[in-house]
Amino acid sequence: MHASCVVYLYISATQSGVLSVAYYFGTPVLASDVPFFKGIIKSSHAGMLFKTGNVEDLKAKLHNILHADTEIIKQQEYRYYVEHYRDEAIKNQLTDIYGRITRLQNCSLTTYSWYNHLLKDRLI
């Protein structure tokens, strides 16, 4: 038997991989609206959010996700997984980062300005 949904009751979160696991298995996600989950779920429509710490909102959203047709959510999760987490997507992201670093090194930037440039582009 498969899970009907995955509920992430977080008060803070970073990229640990939990979201990608649910997306990989096509399990609808209900997550607290902490910035990490909110940034992904809101822009991709791949899951549902509830207000952090609000039990009534959690209860209502859990009822919604358990009684809704979740096919669209599953499709959005799959699309997000393919675009961001699949081997080919990760390879492309790393190749892009490597290319940017190589271009920066070829521009003879000092280590300090090279590091600041990467921070500005949110590569590290």
Short mmCIF file of C-alpha atoms in Angstrom, two decimals:
data_model
loop_
_atom_site.label_atom_id
_atom_site.label_comp_id
_atom_site.label_asym_id
_atom_site.label_seq_id
_atom_site.Cartn_x
_atom_site.Cartn_y
_atom_site.Cartn_z
CA MET A 1 0.00 0.00 0.00
CA HIS A 2 1.20 3.50 -0.82
CA ALA A 3 0.99 6.56 1.41
CA SER A 4 -1.86 8.95 0.61
CA CYS A 5 0.40 11.91 1.31
CA VAL A 6 3.55 12.99 3.12
CA VAL A 7 3.22 15.68 5.79
CA TYR A 8 6.26 17.78 6.68
CA LEU A 9 5.68 19.47 10.05
CA TYR A 10 8.80 21.63 9.98
CA ILE A 11 9.45 24.94 11.74
CA SER A 12 12.54 25.50 9.54
CA ALA A 13 14.04 23.57 6.66
CA THR A 14 16.90 23.41 4.18
CA GLN A 15 17.64 21.11 1.25
CA SER A 16 18.04 17.73 2.93
CA GLY A 17 16.34 15.72 0.20
CA VAL A 18 13.03 14.92 1.91
CA LEU A 19 10.99 16.77 -0.69
CA SER A 20 12.72 15.03 -3.60
CA VAL A 21 11.97 11.60 -2.09
CA ALA A 22 8.23 12.30 -1.94
CA TYR A 23 8.35 13.73 -5.48
CA TYR A 24 10.25 10.67 -6.72
CA PHE A 25 7.57 8.32 -5.39
CA GLY A 26 4.72 10.53 -6.64
CA THR A 27 3.30 11.05 -3.17
CA PRO A 28 1.38 14.29 -2.63
CA VAL A 29 3.12 16.64 -0.18
CA LEU A 30 1.56 18.76 2.55
CA ALA A 31 4.22 20.97 4.11
CA SER A 32 4.47 23.83 6.56
CA ASP A 33 4.93 27.19 4.87
CA VAL A 34 8.55 27.66 5.95
CA PRO A 35 10.61 29.49 3.29
CA PHE A 36 12.29 26.38 1.82
CA PHE A 37 9.07 24.45 1.18
CA LYS A 38 7.11 27.57 0.28
CA GLY A 39 9.66 28.60 -2.34
CA ILE A 40 9.41 25.28 -4.17
CA ILE A 41 5.78 24.32 -3.64
CA LYS A 42 4.28 27.74 -4.36
CA SER A 43 6.21 28.28 -7.59
CA SER A 44 5.79 24.72 -8.92
CA HIS A 45 2.31 23.91 -7.56
CA ALA A 46 3.82 20.57 -6.55
CA GLY A 47 2.11 20.08 -3.20
CA MET A 48 0.09 21.98 -0.62
CA LEU A 49 1.14 24.30 2.19
CA PHE A 50 -0.33 24.92 5.63
CA LYS A 51 0.43 27.76 8.04
CA THR A 52 3.28 26.77 10.35
CA GLY A 53 2.01 26.19 13.89
CA ASN A 54 -1.64 26.48 12.90
CA VAL A 55 -3.29 23.16 13.81
CA GLU A 56 -6.67 24.13 12.34
CA ASP A 57 -5.09 25.02 8.99
CA LEU A 58 -3.12 21.75 9.04
CA LYS A 59 -6.30 19.81 9.77
CA ALA A 60 -8.23 21.53 6.96
CA LYS A 61 -5.43 21.11 4.39
CA LEU A 62 -4.91 17.47 5.39
CA HIS A 63 -8.62 16.85 4.88
CA ASN A 64 -8.40 18.58 1.48
CA ILE A 65 -5.42 16.61 0.24
CA LEU A 66 -6.86 13.29 1.43
CA HIS A 67 -10.19 13.89 -0.30
CA ALA A 68 -9.02 15.67 -3.46
CA ASP A 69 -8.03 14.36 -6.84
CA THR A 70 -4.26 14.69 -6.48
CA GLU A 71 -3.33 13.77 -10.06
CA ILE A 72 -2.36 17.36 -10.94
CA ILE A 73 -0.19 17.62 -7.82
CA LYS A 74 1.51 14.31 -8.70
CA GLN A 75 2.14 15.50 -12.27
CA GLN A 76 3.65 18.78 -11.02
CA GLU A 77 5.83 16.88 -8.53
CA TYR A 78 7.09 14.58 -11.27
CA ARG A 79 7.84 17.53 -13.55
CA TYR A 80 9.73 19.31 -10.76
CA TYR A 81 11.64 16.12 -9.94
CA VAL A 82 12.72 15.65 -13.57
CA GLU A 83 13.76 19.30 -13.95
CA HIS A 84 15.68 19.58 -10.66
CA TYR A 85 16.57 16.23 -9.10
CA ARG A 86 17.09 13.64 -11.84
CA ASP A 87 20.67 12.66 -12.71
CA GLU A 88 20.62 14.62 -15.96
CA ALA A 89 19.31 17.77 -14.25
CA ILE A 90 21.96 17.59 -11.52
CA LYS A 91 24.67 16.96 -14.12
CA ASN A 92 23.53 20.04 -16.07
CA GLN A 93 23.46 22.19 -12.93
CA LEU A 94 26.97 21.09 -11.92
CA THR A 95 28.28 21.59 -15.47
CA ASP A 96 26.83 25.11 -15.45
CA ILE A 97 28.48 25.91 -12.10
CA TYR A 98 31.79 24.48 -13.31
CA GLY A 99 31.56 26.57 -16.49
CA ARG A 100 30.92 29.73 -14.49
CA ILE A 101 33.85 29.03 -12.18
CA THR A 102 36.13 28.35 -15.16
CA ARG A 103 35.05 31.58 -16.86
CA LEU A 104 35.66 33.51 -13.66
CA GLN A 105 39.12 32.02 -13.24
CA ASN A 106 39.95 32.87 -16.85
CA CYS A 107 38.99 36.49 -16.16
CA SER A 108 41.86 36.69 -13.65
CA LEU A 109 39.63 37.67 -10.77
CA THR A 110 41.19 37.73 -7.35
CA THR A 111 40.10 34.95 -5.01
CA TYR A 112 38.10 37.44 -2.94
CA SER A 113 36.16 38.88 -5.90
CA TRP A 114 35.69 35.38 -7.39
CA TYR A 115 34.13 34.22 -4.11
CA ASN A 116 31.91 37.32 -3.90
CA HIS A 117 30.79 36.83 -7.51
CA LEU A 118 29.73 33.25 -6.71
CA LEU A 119 27.85 34.47 -3.64
CA LYS A 120 26.09 37.12 -5.72
CA ASP A 121 24.98 34.50 -8.25
CA ARG A 122 23.90 32.23 -5.36
CA LEU A 123 26.14 29.42 -6.54
CA ILE A 124 27.50 28.80 -3.04
#
